[in-house]
mmCIF file of C-alpha atoms in Angstrom:
data_model
loop_
_atom_site.group_PDB
_atom_site.id
_atom_site.type_symbol
_atom_site.label_atom_id
_atom_site.label_comp_id
_atom_site.label_asym_id
_atom_site.label_seq_id
_atom_site.Cartn_x
_atom_site.Cartn_y
_atom_site.Cartn_z
ATOM 1 C CA UNK A 42 0.000 0.000 0.000
ATOM 2 C CA UNK A 43 1.358 3.404 -0.956
ATOM 3 C CA UNK A 44 0.587 6.591 0.854
ATOM 4 C CA UNK A 45 0.725 10.162 -0.290
ATOM 5 C CA UNK A 46 2.727 12.554 1.846
ATOM 6 C CA UNK A 47 0.629 15.495 3.011
ATOM 7 C CA UNK A 48 1.199 18.866 1.371
ATOM 8 C CA UNK A 49 2.065 20.740 4.524
ATOM 9 C CA UNK A 50 2.249 24.113 2.799
ATOM 10 C CA UNK A 51 -1.461 23.838 1.994
ATOM 11 C CA UNK A 52 -2.305 23.054 5.605
ATOM 12 C CA UNK A 53 -0.719 26.041 7.295
ATOM 13 C CA UNK A 54 -2.956 28.826 8.547
ATOM 14 C CA UNK A 55 -3.040 31.904 6.269
ATOM 15 C CA UNK A 56 -1.050 33.897 8.815
ATOM 16 C CA UNK A 57 1.985 31.703 8.093
ATOM 17 C CA UNK A 58 2.338 33.142 4.594
ATOM 18 C CA UNK A 59 4.595 35.967 5.763
ATOM 19 C CA UNK A 60 6.581 33.981 8.336
ATOM 20 C CA UNK A 61 10.121 33.691 7.002
ATOM 21 C CA UNK A 62 13.498 32.584 8.266
ATOM 22 C CA UNK A 63 15.495 35.137 10.223
ATOM 23 C CA UNK A 64 18.626 36.285 8.450
ATOM 24 C CA UNK A 65 20.155 36.964 11.850
ATOM 25 C CA UNK A 66 19.458 33.436 13.075
ATOM 26 C CA UNK A 67 21.060 32.057 9.925
ATOM 27 C CA UNK A 68 24.052 34.334 10.297
ATOM 28 C CA UNK A 69 24.685 33.116 13.836
ATOM 29 C CA UNK A 70 25.752 29.824 12.254
ATOM 30 C CA UNK A 71 28.763 31.682 10.876
ATOM 31 C CA UNK A 72 30.103 32.025 14.402
ATOM 32 C CA UNK A 73 31.012 28.330 14.248
ATOM 33 C CA UNK A 74 33.524 29.046 11.477
ATOM 34 C CA UNK A 75 36.745 29.942 13.294
ATOM 35 C CA UNK A 76 38.238 32.034 10.491
ATOM 36 C CA UNK A 77 35.216 34.350 10.219
ATOM 37 C CA UNK A 78 35.651 37.670 11.975
ATOM 38 C CA UNK A 79 32.057 38.367 12.929
ATOM 39 C CA UNK A 80 30.211 41.586 13.667
ATOM 40 C CA UNK A 81 26.941 39.719 13.055
ATOM 41 C CA UNK A 82 25.598 38.314 16.293
ATOM 42 C CA UNK A 83 24.258 40.971 18.648
ATOM 43 C CA UNK A 84 24.915 38.795 21.656
ATOM 44 C CA UNK A 85 26.634 39.460 24.998
ATOM 45 C CA UNK A 86 30.329 38.878 25.550
ATOM 46 C CA UNK A 87 30.437 35.572 27.486
ATOM 47 C CA UNK A 88 33.519 36.798 29.306
ATOM 48 C CA UNK A 89 31.227 39.263 31.083
ATOM 49 C CA UNK A 90 28.711 36.727 32.378
ATOM 50 C CA UNK A 91 28.544 36.706 36.214
ATOM 51 C CA UNK A 92 29.382 33.007 36.194
ATOM 52 C CA UNK A 93 30.485 32.663 39.797
ATOM 53 C CA UNK A 94 27.393 34.477 41.108
ATOM 54 C CA UNK A 95 25.095 32.328 38.979
ATOM 55 C CA UNK A 96 26.847 29.130 40.088
ATOM 56 C CA UNK A 97 26.582 30.140 43.727
ATOM 57 C CA UNK A 98 22.903 30.936 43.253
ATOM 58 C CA UNK A 99 22.071 27.526 41.769
ATOM 59 C CA UNK A 100 24.208 25.749 44.359
ATOM 60 C CA UNK A 101 22.380 27.571 47.138
ATOM 61 C CA UNK A 102 18.973 26.762 45.702
ATOM 62 C CA UNK A 103 19.707 23.049 45.363
ATOM 63 C CA UNK A 104 21.499 22.744 48.704
ATOM 64 C CA UNK A 105 18.365 23.643 50.657
ATOM 65 C CA UNK A 106 15.777 20.828 50.338
ATOM 66 C CA UNK A 107 12.808 23.129 50.926
ATOM 67 C CA UNK A 108 13.986 25.694 48.374
ATOM 68 C CA UNK A 109 14.948 22.968 45.922
ATOM 69 C CA UNK A 110 11.483 21.446 46.167
ATOM 70 C CA UNK A 111 9.954 24.805 45.281
ATOM 71 C CA UNK A 112 12.498 25.528 42.554
ATOM 72 C CA UNK A 113 11.919 22.220 40.757
ATOM 73 C CA UNK A 114 8.128 22.423 40.926
ATOM 74 C CA UNK A 115 5.423 24.102 38.857
ATOM 75 C CA UNK A 116 4.831 27.728 39.804
ATOM 76 C CA UNK A 117 2.476 30.631 39.203
ATOM 77 C CA UNK A 118 2.252 32.130 35.725
ATOM 78 C CA UNK A 119 2.859 35.677 36.959
ATOM 79 C CA UNK A 120 6.366 34.737 38.046
ATOM 80 C CA UNK A 121 8.377 34.244 41.236
ATOM 81 C CA UNK A 122 7.115 36.880 43.656
ATOM 82 C CA UNK A 123 10.479 37.903 45.206
ATOM 83 C CA UNK A 124 11.890 38.500 41.709
ATOM 84 C CA UNK A 125 8.859 40.570 40.764
ATOM 85 C CA UNK A 126 9.209 42.565 43.986
ATOM 86 C CA UNK A 127 12.884 43.185 43.168
ATOM 87 C CA UNK A 128 11.788 44.427 39.746
ATOM 88 C CA UNK A 129 9.245 46.723 41.395
ATOM 89 C CA UNK A 130 12.172 48.416 43.149
ATOM 90 C CA UNK A 131 14.116 48.646 39.861
ATOM 91 C CA UNK A 132 11.143 50.154 38.081
ATOM 92 C CA UNK A 133 10.611 52.642 40.925
ATOM 93 C CA UNK A 134 14.228 53.766 40.556
ATOM 94 C CA UNK A 135 13.421 54.457 36.906
ATOM 95 C CA UNK A 136 10.421 56.600 37.839
ATOM 96 C CA UNK A 137 7.763 53.898 37.460
ATOM 97 C CA UNK A 138 5.604 53.510 40.556
ATOM 98 C CA UNK A 139 4.014 50.057 40.476
ATOM 99 C CA UNK A 140 3.595 46.885 42.479
ATOM 100 C CA UNK A 141 4.054 43.182 41.780
ATOM 101 C CA UNK A 142 0.603 42.934 40.197
ATOM 102 C CA UNK A 143 1.895 45.199 37.419
ATOM 103 C CA UNK A 144 4.700 42.788 36.448
ATOM 104 C CA UNK A 145 4.726 39.401 34.736
ATOM 105 C CA UNK A 146 7.900 37.379 34.172
ATOM 106 C CA UNK A 147 8.380 36.122 30.612
ATOM 107 C CA UNK A 148 10.762 33.806 28.787
ATOM 108 C CA UNK A 149 12.933 36.697 27.692
ATOM 109 C CA UNK A 150 11.531 39.910 26.276
ATOM 110 C CA UNK A 151 11.016 38.081 22.975
ATOM 111 C CA UNK A 152 8.159 36.111 24.532
ATOM 112 C CA UNK A 153 6.776 39.369 25.876
ATOM 113 C CA UNK A 154 6.619 40.735 22.317
ATOM 114 C CA UNK A 155 4.903 37.586 21.069
ATOM 115 C CA UNK A 156 2.293 37.621 23.849
ATOM 116 C CA UNK A 157 1.640 41.330 23.369
ATOM 117 C CA UNK A 158 1.241 40.747 19.651
ATOM 118 C CA UNK A 159 -1.199 37.926 20.308
ATOM 119 C CA UNK A 160 -3.177 40.103 22.704
ATOM 120 C CA UNK A 161 -3.228 43.375 20.750
ATOM 121 C CA UNK A 162 -2.800 42.653 17.033
ATOM 122 C CA UNK A 163 -5.426 41.306 14.677
ATOM 123 C CA UNK A 164 -5.525 41.168 10.868
ATOM 124 C CA UNK A 165 -4.945 44.681 9.598
ATOM 125 C CA UNK A 166 -4.091 46.278 12.951
ATOM 126 C CA UNK A 167 -1.761 49.200 12.313
ATOM 127 C CA UNK A 168 1.648 48.761 13.918
ATOM 128 C CA UNK A 169 3.910 51.794 13.706
ATOM 129 C CA UNK A 170 7.652 51.217 14.044
ATOM 130 C CA UNK A 171 10.896 53.109 13.648
ATOM 131 C CA UNK A 172 12.721 52.921 10.336
ATOM 132 C CA UNK A 173 14.675 50.657 10.731
ATOM 133 C CA UNK A 174 13.362 48.600 13.656
ATOM 134 C CA UNK A 175 14.176 45.435 15.604
ATOM 135 C CA UNK A 176 13.813 42.390 13.366
ATOM 136 C CA UNK A 177 12.752 40.179 16.278
ATOM 137 C CA UNK A 178 9.737 42.398 16.900
ATOM 138 C CA UNK A 179 8.679 42.054 13.270
ATOM 139 C CA UNK A 180 9.030 38.272 13.601
ATOM 140 C CA UNK A 181 6.903 38.284 16.756
ATOM 141 C CA UNK A 182 4.166 40.489 15.332
ATOM 142 C CA UNK A 183 3.948 39.307 11.708
ATOM 143 C CA UNK A 184 2.011 36.050 12.374
ATOM 144 C CA UNK A 185 -0.837 38.161 13.770
ATOM 145 C CA UNK A 186 -1.166 39.879 10.377
ATOM 146 C CA UNK A 187 -0.589 43.542 11.174
ATOM 147 C CA UNK A 188 -0.337 46.416 8.721
ATOM 148 C CA UNK A 189 3.072 47.994 9.269
ATOM 149 C CA UNK A 190 3.707 51.721 9.026
ATOM 150 C CA UNK A 191 7.043 53.447 9.356
ATOM 151 C CA UNK A 192 7.202 56.383 11.726
ATOM 152 C CA UNK A 193 7.102 59.324 9.284
ATOM 153 C CA UNK A 194 10.131 61.590 8.975
ATOM 154 C CA UNK A 195 9.600 64.589 11.188
ATOM 155 C CA UNK A 196 6.856 62.940 13.224
ATOM 156 C CA UNK A 197 8.761 63.611 16.459
ATOM 157 C CA UNK A 198 9.787 67.148 15.501
ATOM 158 C CA UNK A 199 8.036 70.264 16.851
ATOM 159 C CA UNK A 200 4.940 71.263 14.921
ATOM 160 C CA UNK A 201 4.087 67.869 13.462
ATOM 161 C CA UNK A 202 0.347 67.474 12.890
ATOM 162 C CA UNK A 203 -0.457 64.117 14.486
ATOM 163 C CA UNK A 204 -4.008 64.280 13.201
ATOM 164 C CA UNK A 205 -2.727 63.528 9.695
ATOM 165 C CA UNK A 206 -1.855 60.007 10.830
ATOM 166 C CA UNK A 207 -5.176 59.106 12.402
ATOM 167 C CA UNK A 208 -6.785 57.962 9.148
ATOM 168 C CA UNK A 209 -3.862 55.698 8.291
ATOM 169 C CA UNK A 210 -3.594 54.266 11.767
ATOM 170 C CA UNK A 211 -7.246 53.414 12.233
ATOM 171 C CA UNK A 212 -8.669 52.125 15.495
ATOM 172 C CA UNK A 213 -6.467 51.030 18.409
ATOM 173 C CA UNK A 214 -3.077 51.134 16.643
ATOM 174 C CA UNK A 215 0.153 49.878 18.199
ATOM 175 C CA UNK A 216 3.489 51.650 18.352
ATOM 176 C CA UNK A 217 6.656 49.634 18.958
ATOM 177 C CA UNK A 218 9.841 51.518 19.840
ATOM 178 C CA UNK A 219 13.254 50.999 21.451
ATOM 179 C CA UNK A 220 13.993 54.409 23.018
ATOM 180 C CA UNK A 221 17.477 53.534 24.295
ATOM 181 C CA UNK A 222 20.287 52.242 22.036
ATOM 182 C CA UNK A 223 17.996 50.575 19.550
ATOM 183 C CA UNK A 224 18.705 47.361 17.753
ATOM 184 C CA UNK A 225 19.808 47.793 14.950
ATOM 185 C CA UNK A 226 20.941 51.433 14.949
ATOM 186 C CA UNK A 227 22.300 51.973 18.463
ATOM 187 C CA UNK A 228 20.479 55.307 18.461
ATOM 188 C CA UNK A 229 18.254 56.724 21.211
ATOM 189 C CA UNK A 230 15.290 59.052 21.365
ATOM 190 C CA UNK A 231 15.940 62.431 22.943
ATOM 191 C CA UNK A 232 13.742 63.603 25.798
ATOM 192 C CA UNK A 233 11.869 65.885 23.393
ATOM 193 C CA UNK A 234 11.322 62.978 20.998
ATOM 194 C CA UNK A 235 9.988 60.785 23.801
ATOM 195 C CA UNK A 236 7.508 63.472 24.771
ATOM 196 C CA UNK A 237 6.549 63.944 21.115
ATOM 197 C CA UNK A 238 6.010 60.198 20.733
ATOM 198 C CA UNK A 239 3.644 60.257 23.704
ATOM 199 C CA UNK A 240 1.838 63.225 22.133
ATOM 200 C CA UNK A 241 1.474 61.221 18.935
ATOM 201 C CA UNK A 242 0.240 58.168 20.831
ATOM 202 C CA UNK A 243 -2.357 60.217 22.688
ATOM 203 C CA UNK A 244 -3.596 61.909 19.514
ATOM 204 C CA UNK A 245 -3.929 58.568 17.709
ATOM 205 C CA UNK A 246 -5.130 56.578 20.761
ATOM 206 C CA UNK A 247 -2.091 54.353 20.239
ATOM 207 C CA UNK A 248 -0.797 51.689 22.609
ATOM 208 C CA UNK A 249 2.970 51.973 22.986
ATOM 209 C CA UNK A 250 5.246 48.979 23.481
ATOM 210 C CA UNK A 251 8.548 50.132 24.971
ATOM 211 C CA UNK A 252 11.388 47.666 24.434
ATOM 212 C CA UNK A 253 14.060 48.480 27.016
ATOM 213 C CA UNK A 254 16.434 45.594 26.274
ATOM 214 C CA UNK A 255 19.554 47.778 26.201
ATOM 215 C CA UNK A 256 18.591 50.533 28.623
ATOM 216 C CA UNK A 257 20.986 49.396 31.391
ATOM 217 C CA UNK A 258 23.962 49.418 28.997
ATOM 218 C CA UNK A 259 24.437 53.194 28.818
ATOM 219 C CA UNK A 260 28.156 53.986 28.857
ATOM 220 C CA UNK A 261 27.994 57.664 27.898
ATOM 221 C CA UNK A 262 25.656 60.602 28.558
ATOM 222 C CA UNK A 263 22.862 61.125 31.048
ATOM 223 C CA UNK A 264 20.092 58.564 31.479
ATOM 224 C CA UNK A 265 16.725 59.664 30.104
ATOM 225 C CA UNK A 266 13.296 58.769 31.509
ATOM 226 C CA UNK A 267 11.559 55.710 30.138
ATOM 227 C CA UNK A 268 8.469 56.202 28.007
ATOM 228 C CA UNK A 269 6.456 54.515 30.759
ATOM 229 C CA UNK A 270 7.760 56.931 33.406
ATOM 230 C CA UNK A 271 6.889 59.928 31.227
ATOM 231 C CA UNK A 272 3.492 58.397 30.477
ATOM 232 C CA UNK A 273 2.730 57.884 34.170
ATOM 233 C CA UNK A 274 3.725 61.479 34.899
ATOM 234 C CA UNK A 275 1.042 62.556 32.420
ATOM 235 C CA UNK A 276 -1.632 59.990 33.220
ATOM 236 C CA UNK A 277 -1.307 60.014 37.010
ATOM 237 C CA UNK A 278 -0.661 56.304 37.580
ATOM 238 C CA UNK A 279 0.422 53.154 35.803
ATOM 239 C CA UNK A 280 -3.208 52.017 35.650
ATOM 240 C CA UNK A 281 -4.020 54.947 33.339
ATOM 241 C CA UNK A 282 -0.878 54.609 31.204
ATOM 242 C CA UNK A 283 -0.911 53.508 27.554
ATOM 243 C CA UNK A 284 2.721 52.294 27.563
ATOM 244 C CA UNK A 285 3.709 48.665 28.124
ATOM 245 C CA UNK A 286 7.334 48.207 29.189
ATOM 246 C CA UNK A 287 9.388 45.137 28.216
ATOM 247 C CA UNK A 288 12.627 44.418 30.094
ATOM 248 C CA UNK A 289 15.105 41.558 30.018
ATOM 249 C CA UNK A 290 18.009 39.989 31.872
ATOM 250 C CA UNK A 291 19.455 38.599 28.636
ATOM 251 C CA UNK A 292 21.811 41.526 28.023
ATOM 252 C CA UNK A 293 22.767 42.135 31.658
ATOM 253 C CA UNK A 294 22.952 38.671 33.270
ATOM 254 C CA UNK A 295 22.638 35.800 30.788
ATOM 255 C CA UNK A 296 20.445 35.095 27.756
ATOM 256 C CA UNK A 297 20.298 31.387 28.643
ATOM 257 C CA UNK A 298 18.234 32.138 31.745
ATOM 258 C CA UNK A 299 15.428 33.232 29.369
ATOM 259 C CA UNK A 300 14.098 35.836 31.781
ATOM 260 C CA UNK A 301 12.317 39.028 30.868
ATOM 261 C CA UNK A 302 9.315 40.941 32.125
ATOM 262 C CA UNK A 303 6.378 43.098 31.129
ATOM 263 C CA UNK A 304 5.339 46.057 33.271
ATOM 264 C CA UNK A 305 1.983 47.714 32.686
ATOM 265 C CA UNK A 306 -1.554 48.235 33.953
ATOM 266 C CA UNK A 307 -2.909 45.352 36.010
ATOM 267 C CA UNK A 308 -5.730 44.756 33.514
ATOM 268 C CA UNK A 309 -3.136 44.113 30.800
ATOM 269 C CA UNK A 310 -0.987 41.894 33.025
ATOM 270 C CA UNK A 311 -4.024 39.807 34.004
ATOM 271 C CA UNK A 312 -4.827 39.164 30.345
ATOM 272 C CA UNK A 313 -1.195 38.349 29.542
ATOM 273 C CA UNK A 314 -1.177 35.811 32.374
ATOM 274 C CA UNK A 315 -4.050 33.980 30.699
ATOM 275 C CA UNK A 316 -2.149 33.893 27.418
ATOM 276 C CA UNK A 317 0.991 32.653 29.132
ATOM 277 C CA UNK A 318 -0.962 29.850 30.798
ATOM 278 C CA UNK A 319 -1.864 28.613 27.337
ATOM 279 C CA UNK A 320 1.702 28.981 26.145
ATOM 280 C CA UNK A 321 4.151 27.546 28.689
ATOM 281 C CA UNK A 322 2.395 27.901 32.074
ATOM 282 C CA UNK A 323 5.357 29.778 33.573
ATOM 283 C CA UNK A 324 9.048 30.516 33.182
ATOM 284 C CA UNK A 325 11.483 28.009 34.711
ATOM 285 C CA UNK A 326 11.066 28.285 38.474
ATOM 286 C CA UNK A 327 14.659 27.405 39.301
ATOM 287 C CA UNK A 328 15.946 30.007 36.846
ATOM 288 C CA UNK A 329 13.796 32.690 38.426
ATOM 289 C CA UNK A 330 14.881 31.843 41.974
ATOM 290 C CA UNK A 331 18.557 31.600 41.002
ATOM 291 C CA UNK A 332 18.404 34.853 39.058
ATOM 292 C CA UNK A 333 16.825 36.635 42.013
ATOM 293 C CA UNK A 334 19.641 35.439 44.259
ATOM 294 C CA UNK A 335 22.278 36.431 41.694
ATOM 295 C CA UNK A 336 21.010 39.977 41.162
ATOM 296 C CA UNK A 337 20.103 40.737 44.778
ATOM 297 C CA UNK A 338 23.750 41.483 45.609
ATOM 298 C CA UNK A 339 26.187 43.535 43.561
ATOM 299 C CA UNK A 340 24.017 44.077 40.488
ATOM 300 C CA UNK A 341 24.985 47.733 40.071
ATOM 301 C CA UNK A 342 28.666 46.828 40.221
ATOM 302 C CA UNK A 343 28.077 44.218 37.537
ATOM 303 C CA UNK A 344 26.303 46.778 35.362
ATOM 304 C CA UNK A 345 29.279 49.104 35.793
ATOM 305 C CA UNK A 346 31.558 46.338 34.514
ATOM 306 C CA UNK A 347 29.340 45.828 31.465
ATOM 307 C CA UNK A 348 29.143 49.536 30.705
ATOM 308 C CA UNK A 349 32.896 49.989 30.889
ATOM 309 C CA UNK A 350 33.554 46.965 28.677
ATOM 310 C CA UNK A 351 30.999 47.779 25.994
ATOM 311 C CA UNK A 352 31.904 51.454 26.132
ATOM 312 C CA UNK A 353 35.529 50.616 25.367
ATOM 313 C CA UNK A 354 34.478 48.407 22.454
ATOM 314 C CA UNK A 355 32.188 51.116 21.115
ATOM 315 C CA UNK A 356 35.033 53.618 21.172
ATOM 316 C CA UNK A 357 37.234 51.084 19.407
ATOM 317 C CA UNK A 358 34.797 50.551 16.551
ATOM 318 C CA UNK A 359 33.971 54.245 16.171
ATOM 319 C CA UNK A 360 37.666 55.024 16.002
ATOM 320 C CA UNK A 361 38.264 52.267 13.446
ATOM 321 C CA UNK A 362 35.372 53.456 11.293
ATOM 322 C CA UNK A 363 36.750 57.003 11.324
ATOM 323 C CA UNK A 364 40.199 55.786 10.332
ATOM 324 C CA UNK A 365 39.277 53.338 7.603
ATOM 325 C CA UNK A 366 35.893 53.955 5.987
ATOM 326 C CA UNK A 367 35.902 55.623 2.554
ATOM 327 C CA UNK A 368 33.914 58.728 1.724
ATOM 328 C CA UNK A 369 30.188 58.222 1.269
ATOM 329 C CA UNK A 370 29.877 55.918 4.288
ATOM 330 C CA UNK A 371 28.172 57.232 7.437
ATOM 331 C CA UNK A 372 27.397 55.604 10.769
ATOM 332 C CA UNK A 373 25.593 56.038 14.081
ATOM 333 C CA UNK A 374 27.417 57.027 17.264
ATOM 334 C CA UNK A 375 25.809 55.047 20.093
ATOM 335 C CA UNK A 376 26.024 56.022 23.756
ATOM 336 C CA UNK A 377 25.088 52.526 24.888
ATOM 337 C CA UNK A 378 24.059 49.082 23.723
ATOM 338 C CA UNK A 379 25.841 46.831 21.249
ATOM 339 C CA UNK A 380 25.325 48.183 17.729
ATOM 340 C CA UNK A 381 26.541 50.584 15.074
ATOM 341 C CA UNK A 382 24.393 51.208 11.998
ATOM 342 C CA UNK A 383 26.153 51.983 8.739
ATOM 343 C CA UNK A 384 24.657 53.687 5.704
ATOM 344 C CA UNK A 385 26.478 52.695 2.527
ATOM 345 C CA UNK A 386 26.579 54.564 -0.779
ATOM 346 C CA UNK A 387 23.269 54.003 -2.565
ATOM 347 C CA UNK A 388 24.736 51.694 -5.196
ATOM 348 C CA UNK A 389 25.926 49.143 -2.607
ATOM 349 C CA UNK A 390 23.481 46.436 -1.531
ATOM 350 C CA UNK A 391 24.112 45.165 1.983
ATOM 351 C CA UNK A 392 23.158 41.555 1.246
ATOM 352 C CA UNK A 393 25.386 41.391 -1.829
ATOM 353 C CA UNK A 394 28.182 43.010 0.161
ATOM 354 C CA UNK A 395 27.858 40.302 2.823
ATOM 355 C CA UNK A 396 28.370 37.535 0.264
ATOM 356 C CA UNK A 397 31.528 39.233 -0.951
ATOM 357 C CA UNK A 398 32.683 40.042 2.587
ATOM 358 C CA UNK A 399 32.562 36.383 3.580
ATOM 359 C CA UNK A 400 34.163 35.145 0.368
ATOM 360 C CA UNK A 401 36.845 37.827 -0.009
ATOM 361 C CA UNK A 402 37.573 39.184 3.473
ATOM 362 C CA UNK A 403 36.122 36.561 5.855
ATOM 363 C CA UNK A 404 34.123 39.220 7.684
ATOM 364 C CA UNK A 405 30.443 38.880 8.660
ATOM 365 C CA UNK A 406 27.759 41.427 9.545
ATOM 366 C CA UNK A 407 23.981 41.737 9.178
ATOM 367 C CA UNK A 408 22.501 43.332 6.023
ATOM 368 C CA UNK A 409 20.105 46.157 6.787
ATOM 369 C CA UNK A 410 17.113 45.340 4.582
ATOM 370 C CA UNK A 411 15.350 42.894 6.984
ATOM 371 C CA UNK A 412 15.081 45.631 9.619
ATOM 372 C CA UNK A 413 12.667 47.701 7.526
ATOM 373 C CA UNK A 414 8.959 47.058 7.969
ATOM 374 C CA UNK A 415 7.235 49.219 5.333
ATOM 375 C CA UNK A 416 9.633 51.036 2.991
ATOM 376 C CA UNK A 417 12.776 48.973 2.471
ATOM 377 C CA UNK A 418 16.349 50.204 2.180
ATOM 378 C CA UNK A 419 19.145 47.927 1.010
ATOM 379 C CA UNK A 420 22.204 50.184 1.351
ATOM 380 C CA UNK A 421 22.731 49.641 5.073
ATOM 381 C CA UNK A 422 24.373 47.123 7.388
ATOM 382 C CA UNK A 423 24.483 46.481 11.142
ATOM 383 C CA UNK A 424 27.715 45.888 13.032
ATOM 384 C CA UNK A 425 27.760 44.538 16.575
ATOM 385 C CA UNK A 426 30.844 45.283 18.662
ATOM 386 C CA UNK A 427 29.853 43.191 21.681
ATOM 387 C CA UNK A 428 31.950 40.086 20.915
ATOM 388 C CA UNK A 429 35.184 41.062 19.086
ATOM 389 C CA UNK A 430 38.246 42.331 20.910
ATOM 390 C CA UNK A 431 39.596 45.794 20.165
ATOM 391 C CA UNK A 432 42.273 44.258 17.930
ATOM 392 C CA UNK A 433 39.684 42.201 16.068
ATOM 393 C CA UNK A 434 37.499 45.280 15.649
ATOM 394 C CA UNK A 435 40.370 47.211 14.085
ATOM 395 C CA UNK A 436 41.244 44.341 11.746
ATOM 396 C CA UNK A 437 37.634 43.610 10.794
ATOM 397 C CA UNK A 438 36.694 47.222 10.086
ATOM 398 C CA UNK A 439 39.831 47.650 7.967
ATOM 399 C CA UNK A 440 38.907 44.544 5.919
ATOM 400 C CA UNK A 441 35.334 45.728 5.485
ATOM 401 C CA UNK A 442 36.437 49.225 4.493
ATOM 402 C CA UNK A 443 38.751 47.813 1.830
ATOM 403 C CA UNK A 444 35.851 45.846 0.387
ATOM 404 C CA UNK A 445 33.523 48.840 0.370
ATOM 405 C CA UNK A 446 36.190 50.998 -1.262
ATOM 406 C CA UNK A 447 36.439 48.610 -4.194
ATOM 407 C CA UNK A 448 32.674 48.087 -4.526
#
């Protein structure tokens, strides 16, 4: 008896039509090639992981039978209460008055984006994003079939007429933004731009999703208020705010812990809890307890270590770019985070340049095109300086500049 294999492509839900492989995920495979000098993966430097603190935390959890029994058991979907209470204190220090009922622990901030997309986005919902924007957010939101709009040029400048956007945005639009050291550009919103974004959100009745993944990695300049803090100052309390804050431990402690959080009005958190119960019930209990122990002592000193290290690498890459890049190439100048965004001459395609860079110079980076939601641009690339040493940065930028010069 013969059987016919099912045509799986015909069985997928319509929303899967736009779900595509991540170029960044594919590029991470290049890190396994030892002769590739990579600026591709925007991932933390493993030499900066607080390994001894994490080891001590897990050892302490498992050494106490009562704690171990709790840590290895099912738990509540909202998250480990002491960790949420610690986050309440962190949020308060950032100007966000809240309590534990305003926070839910997620499997990294990426899960937070997926759950928020599931909760807020339906077919045709307008989602406004920066140009360019974080590719992972587009991957999280796209299955829910949004209609993407780029934030218009000048929209955050004085005198912009927000009413002109209301027709395009429709009812209950979403705005997704990374105010501090954005992936992929490394750029931040000024205080005036944050206020203008809140003005725009109010005029359009827009829900704002604030992705704060890199906020703690500021190595230069003065810290600016979060969108949520500014929103609360206007609205009076977190329960009246329209901003939903997404944080993560992936860039400050370890990505393998898969720990992030959402902070927002209790009504939103309650609904997210229901979605999480249908997804994975809760984040790993032992990871939450160990993380709480690890961050409860010396976290600010650890952040200082990270800021100094990434700040030095940022200065190294900015110096190398200034020394080596040919005319017609421009780049961002981040004050925090892990990324530099490069605009190439218009005739150079970032994806084509990557193929040549790997073949001719053994250098990797991320082409810029996938980071654009509505109007694409191909003459851009993203460099991450988080992993290479200063010497590798100098060598890699010089190789890349040679390639661009002959392109």
